[in-house]
Every structure is written in structure tokens, then in C-alpha cells.
Short mmCIF file of C-alpha atoms (C1' of nucleotides) in Angstrom, two decimals:
data_model
loop_
_atom_site.label_atom_id
_atom_site.label_comp_id
_atom_site.label_asym_id
_atom_site.label_seq_id
_atom_site.Cartn_x
_atom_site.Cartn_y
_atom_site.Cartn_z
CA LEU A 40 5.86 33.24 26.45
CA VAL A 41 6.41 29.53 26.14
CA THR A 42 3.54 29.25 23.72
CA TYR A 43 5.09 31.93 21.35
CA THR A 44 8.50 30.44 21.70
CA THR A 45 7.31 26.96 20.85
CA LEU A 46 5.58 28.34 17.73
CA ILE A 47 8.62 30.30 16.87
CA THR A 48 10.84 27.23 17.18
CA GLY A 49 8.41 25.39 15.00
CA PHE A 50 8.53 28.04 12.21
CA CYS A 51 12.28 28.20 12.41
CA LYS A 52 12.60 24.42 11.94
CA LEU A 53 10.24 24.58 9.03
CA ALA A 54 12.47 27.28 7.44
CA LYS A 55 9.54 29.82 7.80
CA LEU A 56 11.66 32.62 9.21
CA ASP A 57 9.17 35.28 8.08
CA ASP A 58 6.48 33.64 10.03
CA ALA A 59 8.81 33.37 12.98
CA TYR A 60 9.52 37.09 12.93
CA ASP A 61 5.92 37.92 12.64
CA LEU A 62 5.32 36.13 15.83
CA LEU A 63 8.18 37.86 17.40
CA ASN A 64 6.45 41.18 16.62
CA ARG A 65 3.18 39.87 17.92
CA MET A 66 4.87 39.02 21.17
CA SER A 67 6.09 42.59 21.66
CA ASN A 68 2.64 43.77 20.83
CA ALA A 69 1.43 41.55 23.62
CA GLU A 70 4.12 43.05 25.88
CA LEU A 71 5.94 39.74 26.11
CA THR A 72 9.75 39.84 26.18
CA PRO A 73 11.54 37.10 24.24
CA ASP A 74 13.82 35.02 26.47
CA VAL A 75 17.02 33.13 25.84
CA VAL A 76 15.12 30.14 24.32
CA THR A 77 13.25 32.44 21.86
CA PHE A 78 16.54 34.05 20.80
CA THR A 79 18.24 30.73 20.46
CA SER A 80 15.53 29.36 18.24
CA LEU A 81 15.64 32.34 16.00
CA MET A 82 19.47 32.10 15.65
CA ASP A 83 19.02 28.43 14.80
CA GLY A 84 16.60 29.43 12.06
CA LEU A 85 19.06 32.01 10.71
CA CYS A 86 21.87 29.57 10.81
CA ARG A 87 19.73 26.84 8.90
CA GLU A 88 19.23 29.59 6.16
CA ASP A 89 22.96 30.19 5.99
CA ARG A 90 22.52 33.56 7.67
CA LEU A 91 25.18 33.16 10.25
CA SER A 92 26.12 36.82 10.32
CA ASP A 93 22.56 37.75 11.11
CA ALA A 94 22.56 35.17 13.82
CA LEU A 95 25.80 36.76 15.27
CA HIS A 96 24.03 40.09 15.28
CA LEU A 97 21.16 38.67 17.08
CA LEU A 98 23.54 37.32 19.70
CA GLY A 99 24.83 40.84 20.26
CA GLU A 100 21.29 42.09 20.32
CA MET A 101 20.25 39.72 22.98
CA ARG A 102 23.27 40.56 25.19
CA ARG A 103 22.42 44.16 24.77
CA ARG A 104 19.12 43.34 26.21
CA ARG A 105 20.71 41.57 29.18
CA CYS A 106 19.56 38.31 28.11
CA PHE A 107 22.42 35.81 28.44
CA PRO A 108 23.26 32.97 26.20
CA THR A 109 23.47 29.46 27.39
CA VAL A 110 25.42 26.53 25.97
CA TYR A 111 22.57 25.78 23.72
CA THR A 112 22.86 29.32 22.21
CA TYR A 113 26.59 28.87 21.63
CA ASN A 114 26.05 25.38 20.15
CA THR A 115 23.63 26.89 17.73
CA ILE A 116 26.18 29.40 16.52
CA LEU A 117 28.85 26.69 16.39
CA ASP A 118 26.54 24.67 14.05
CA GLY A 119 26.16 27.79 12.02
CA TYR A 120 29.91 28.15 11.44
CA CYS A 121 30.04 24.46 10.54
CA ARG A 122 27.17 24.60 8.13
CA ALA A 123 29.13 27.55 6.48
CA ASN A 124 32.17 25.38 6.40
CA ARG A 125 34.02 27.76 8.55
CA LEU A 126 35.55 25.09 10.84
CA GLU A 127 38.50 26.99 12.00
CA GLU A 128 36.35 29.86 13.10
CA ALA A 129 33.99 27.42 14.83
CA ARG A 130 36.88 26.16 16.77
CA LYS A 131 38.12 29.53 17.61
CA PHE A 132 34.66 30.56 18.69
CA MET A 133 34.48 27.67 21.14
CA LEU A 134 37.84 28.26 22.59
CA GLU A 135 37.57 31.99 22.90
CA GLU A 136 34.14 33.29 22.67
CA MET A 137 32.05 31.10 24.81
CA ASP A 138 31.70 32.13 28.55
CA CYS A 139 30.60 28.69 29.54
CA PRO A 140 32.26 25.36 29.09
CA PRO A 141 31.49 23.47 25.97
CA ASN A 142 29.39 20.20 26.43
CA VAL A 143 29.48 16.98 24.44
CA VAL A 144 27.12 18.50 21.87
CA SER A 145 29.58 21.31 21.24
CA PHE A 146 32.12 18.76 20.33
CA ASN A 147 29.73 16.75 18.41
CA ILE A 148 28.96 19.67 16.17
CA LEU A 149 32.55 20.35 15.36
CA ILE A 150 33.18 16.59 14.83
CA ARG A 151 30.32 16.46 12.43
CA GLY A 152 31.73 19.51 10.57
CA LEU A 153 35.12 17.88 10.20
CA CYS A 154 33.46 14.60 8.92
CA LYS A 155 31.46 16.51 6.49
CA ALA A 156 34.48 18.19 5.19
CA GLY A 157 36.16 14.92 4.63
CA ARG A 158 38.57 15.38 7.61
CA SER A 159 37.48 12.35 9.72
CA THR A 160 41.04 11.72 10.86
CA GLU A 161 40.90 15.09 12.66
CA ALA A 162 37.41 14.11 13.96
CA VAL A 163 38.95 11.02 15.52
CA GLU A 164 41.46 13.21 17.26
CA MET A 165 38.71 15.47 18.49
CA VAL A 166 37.15 12.64 20.24
CA GLU A 167 40.29 12.50 22.60
CA GLU A 168 40.26 16.17 22.91
CA ALA A 169 36.62 16.19 24.13
CA ARG A 170 37.53 13.56 26.66
CA ARG A 171 40.48 15.53 27.95
CA LYS A 172 38.00 18.55 28.35
CA SER A 173 35.66 16.30 30.51
CA CYS A 174 33.16 15.59 27.74
CA LEU A 175 32.83 11.94 27.73
CA PRO A 176 32.23 10.64 24.17
CA ASP A 177 28.62 9.53 23.71
CA VAL A 178 26.77 7.44 21.16
CA VAL A 179 26.23 10.45 18.87
CA MET A 180 29.92 11.22 18.83
CA TYR A 181 30.95 7.69 18.01
CA THR A 182 28.19 7.32 15.43
CA THR A 183 29.17 10.61 13.71
CA VAL A 184 32.86 9.45 13.51
CA ILE A 185 32.01 6.05 12.33
CA ASP A 186 29.87 7.53 9.56
CA GLY A 187 32.67 9.98 8.59
CA LEU A 188 35.25 7.28 8.40
CA CYS A 189 32.87 5.01 6.31
CA ARG A 190 32.24 7.84 3.76
CA GLU A 191 36.02 8.11 3.33
CA LYS A 192 36.18 4.46 2.81
CA LYS A 193 38.12 4.03 6.12
CA VAL A 194 35.94 1.20 7.06
CA ASP A 195 38.56 -0.71 9.07
CA GLU A 196 39.13 2.30 11.23
CA ALA A 197 35.43 2.70 11.60
CA CYS A 198 35.14 -0.76 12.94
CA ARG A 199 38.00 0.05 15.41
CA MET A 200 36.01 3.08 16.61
CA TYR A 201 33.09 0.64 17.09
CA GLU A 202 35.25 -1.61 19.26
CA LYS A 203 36.39 1.36 21.31
CA MET A 204 32.77 2.45 21.76
CA LEU A 205 32.11 -0.92 23.38
CA GLN A 206 34.77 -0.22 25.96
CA GLU A 207 33.33 3.21 26.74
CA SER A 208 31.41 3.31 29.95
CA GLY A 209 27.89 4.58 29.76
CA CYS A 210 27.80 4.41 25.96
CA SER A 211 26.40 1.65 23.99
CA PRO A 212 25.58 1.55 20.16
CA ASN A 213 22.00 1.91 19.09
CA ALA A 214 20.14 1.10 15.91
CA ILE A 215 21.54 4.19 14.20
CA THR A 216 25.01 3.22 14.97
CA TYR A 217 24.43 -0.30 13.54
CA SER A 218 22.72 0.95 10.33
CA THR A 219 25.60 3.44 9.88
CA LEU A 220 28.23 0.78 10.28
CA ILE A 221 26.50 -1.76 8.27
CA ALA A 222 25.92 0.64 5.48
CA GLY A 223 29.66 1.39 5.50
CA LEU A 224 30.56 -2.31 5.37
CA CYS A 225 28.04 -3.00 2.53
CA ASN A 226 29.46 -0.11 0.43
CA ALA A 227 32.90 -1.48 0.92
CA GLY A 228 31.71 -4.91 -0.15
CA MET A 229 32.49 -6.38 3.29
CA LEU A 230 29.32 -8.41 3.26
CA ASP A 231 30.38 -11.09 5.71
CA ARG A 232 31.45 -8.64 8.36
CA ALA A 233 28.18 -6.77 7.92
CA ARG A 234 26.38 -10.05 8.37
CA GLU A 235 28.20 -10.86 11.58
CA PHE A 236 26.98 -7.72 13.25
CA ILE A 237 23.42 -8.80 12.51
CA SER A 238 23.99 -12.24 13.92
CA ARG A 239 25.60 -10.82 17.04
CA GLY A 240 24.01 -8.42 19.48
CA CYS A 241 23.03 -5.74 16.92
CA ILE A 242 19.68 -4.07 17.06
CA PRO A 243 18.67 -3.85 13.45
CA ASN A 244 15.88 -1.85 12.02
CA THR A 245 14.02 -2.56 8.82
CA ALA A 246 16.24 -0.12 6.74
CA THR A 247 19.30 -1.99 7.92
CA TYR A 248 17.96 -5.33 6.96
CA SER A 249 16.71 -4.02 3.60
CA LEU A 250 20.13 -2.51 2.76
CA LEU A 251 21.95 -5.68 3.75
CA ILE A 252 19.53 -7.97 1.81
CA ASP A 253 19.67 -5.77 -1.39
CA THR A 254 23.44 -5.78 -1.14
CA PHE A 255 23.51 -9.52 -0.91
CA ARG A 256 21.25 -9.73 -4.02
CA LYS A 257 23.36 -7.34 -5.97
CA ALA A 258 26.44 -9.50 -5.14
CA LYS A 259 24.48 -12.49 -6.53
CA ARG A 260 24.34 -14.04 -3.12
CA ASP A 261 20.60 -14.67 -3.21
CA GLU A 262 20.77 -17.67 -0.88
CA GLU A 263 22.09 -15.60 1.95
CA ALA A 264 19.76 -12.77 1.07
CA ARG A 265 16.88 -15.24 1.62
CA GLU A 266 18.23 -16.36 4.93
CA LEU A 267 18.47 -12.76 6.12
CA LEU A 268 14.89 -12.28 5.09
CA ASP A 269 13.80 -15.38 7.13
CA ASP A 270 15.97 -14.09 9.97
CA MET A 271 14.19 -10.77 9.77
CA ILE A 272 10.79 -12.38 9.87
CA SER A 273 11.76 -14.64 12.79
CA ARG A 274 12.78 -11.56 14.64
CA GLY A 275 9.29 -10.20 14.36
CA PHE A 276 9.71 -7.65 11.59
CA SER A 277 6.71 -7.44 9.29
CA VAL A 278 7.66 -7.83 5.71
CA VAL A 279 5.46 -6.45 2.94
"C1'" C B 488 6.51 21.07 30.05
"C1'" G B 489 9.56 25.37 24.99
"C1'" C B 490 15.87 25.96 22.29
"C1'" C B 491 21.51 22.81 19.99
"C1'" U B 492 24.34 17.43 17.68
"C1'" A B 493 24.52 11.36 14.50
"C1'" A B 494 22.58 6.92 9.85
"C1'" C B 495 18.62 5.77 6.29
"C1'" U B 496 13.91 7.41 3.98
"C1'" G B 497 10.73 11.24 2.58
"C1'" C B 498 9.69 16.83 1.78
"C1'" U B 499 12.10 21.54 0.48
"C1'" U B 500 14.21 19.61 -5.66
#
RNA sequence: CGCCUAACUGCUU
């Protein structure tokens, strides 16, 4: 069962739904009953193909078979609503249709949906809503909101979220957080602030450095670009 | 030990 489900998950991620369904049939032929993970993976595959209504049907089908959804299953559906830009329905689903409490991933999915829809201000509010509902904001949540704010050119507010993140217990920025924030600062032309992050505690990766160096060059600040490159080398990055 | 969420890059284009 695990082997089949693992393969089905793989096909779903590769957007090879036909192959996934083939395997599902072969499972039944082998007298194996799909479990909640199998169903969740298939629903994820359907959602990624923008087939939310089929995913919802499958949810009904699994319940009919006395196979009960978990928070993973519900999160998959939530993400399906968000992909379809049906954010109000996503929210309604979370509040009314789930028979288990949402977790931090549930909120992260909705927050990402709001950000993608250019509604990052509401996303910021939802961080507090999550906290009220005992889902402590994590690094993914903060990074998502920071990215959303940056894309809407609200870079100052993004920096404020970063500061807030530092106050949060059990949550510290990682390389993705920094590359997100630094990309936002670069796009806003705030090169000096971007550079401060590098010189402080930030964990940069190659992509972050490359973007920063490139932005300095475009701003005709070759001297500083050069310094960053040296900095990069001295931190042990291999430069081609 | 198998399923859900974040930046960049690449693939699907």
C-alpha cells in the first residue's frame, strides 16, 4: 500500500494524473484499499490541474468509504480553492467544513492565497488571526507575508514584519527569508539596506549574493559590487 | 519510513 501510494504521489506531483489513476486501478486489482494518504495525494494532483470540483467529489467518495480525512486532506482542498482564486470559499471551508482544527499550514495556505491576489494587507491581519487560533506564526508564514508585501512595493512594512519575526519565539529567519527580503529591497532600489542584512547575521546563499551584486552593478556601483564578491569568496562560496 | 504551505533557478512554455 505504501509503495503504491508513494508512486501515486510521485505521479501526481509530476502532473501525470492518468498514470496515477492507472496505479489506483492496479491497486484494486491487487486487492489493496487506498487509504487517506492515497486519497489526499490524488486530491492534490487534481487540485494542481485546476480540478477542484473533482477533488471535492473524491472527498465525498472517501468519506462514503469510511476513510476519514485528516488536516492534510483539508489543507490540500484549501490550497485547491486558493489556486482557483476562490479565497472567500477557502476561508468558509476552513471555518465551516473542517472537522478538525486548522494548523499553521492551513493558515499559510490562505495567507499565500491572499498575497498572490495582491491582498497582502489582509494577509498581515491573518497572521494575528492564526495566533489567536493557537497557530503560532512560523518561518513560512512570515516569509510568505514578507514576499507578498515586497511584491506590492510595501517594502517598509515587509521590513517591519521581519523585525517582528525576530521577536517571535521559536521562529527565526532562514536563507529563503533573506533572499526574499533582499530581493524586495533590491527591486525597490534600497541597496544600502539590502547590504546591511548581508553584513549582519544573515545566512545568504549564492542566489542572494548574485542578485545583490547584479543590482549594485546596474546601479553603477561597481566598487561595492566588487566588495560583495570578495565578501562572498571569503565566506567560502565558490565563484565560477 | 508514504500525503499539504514560502523566495530564486530550471522544466512543463
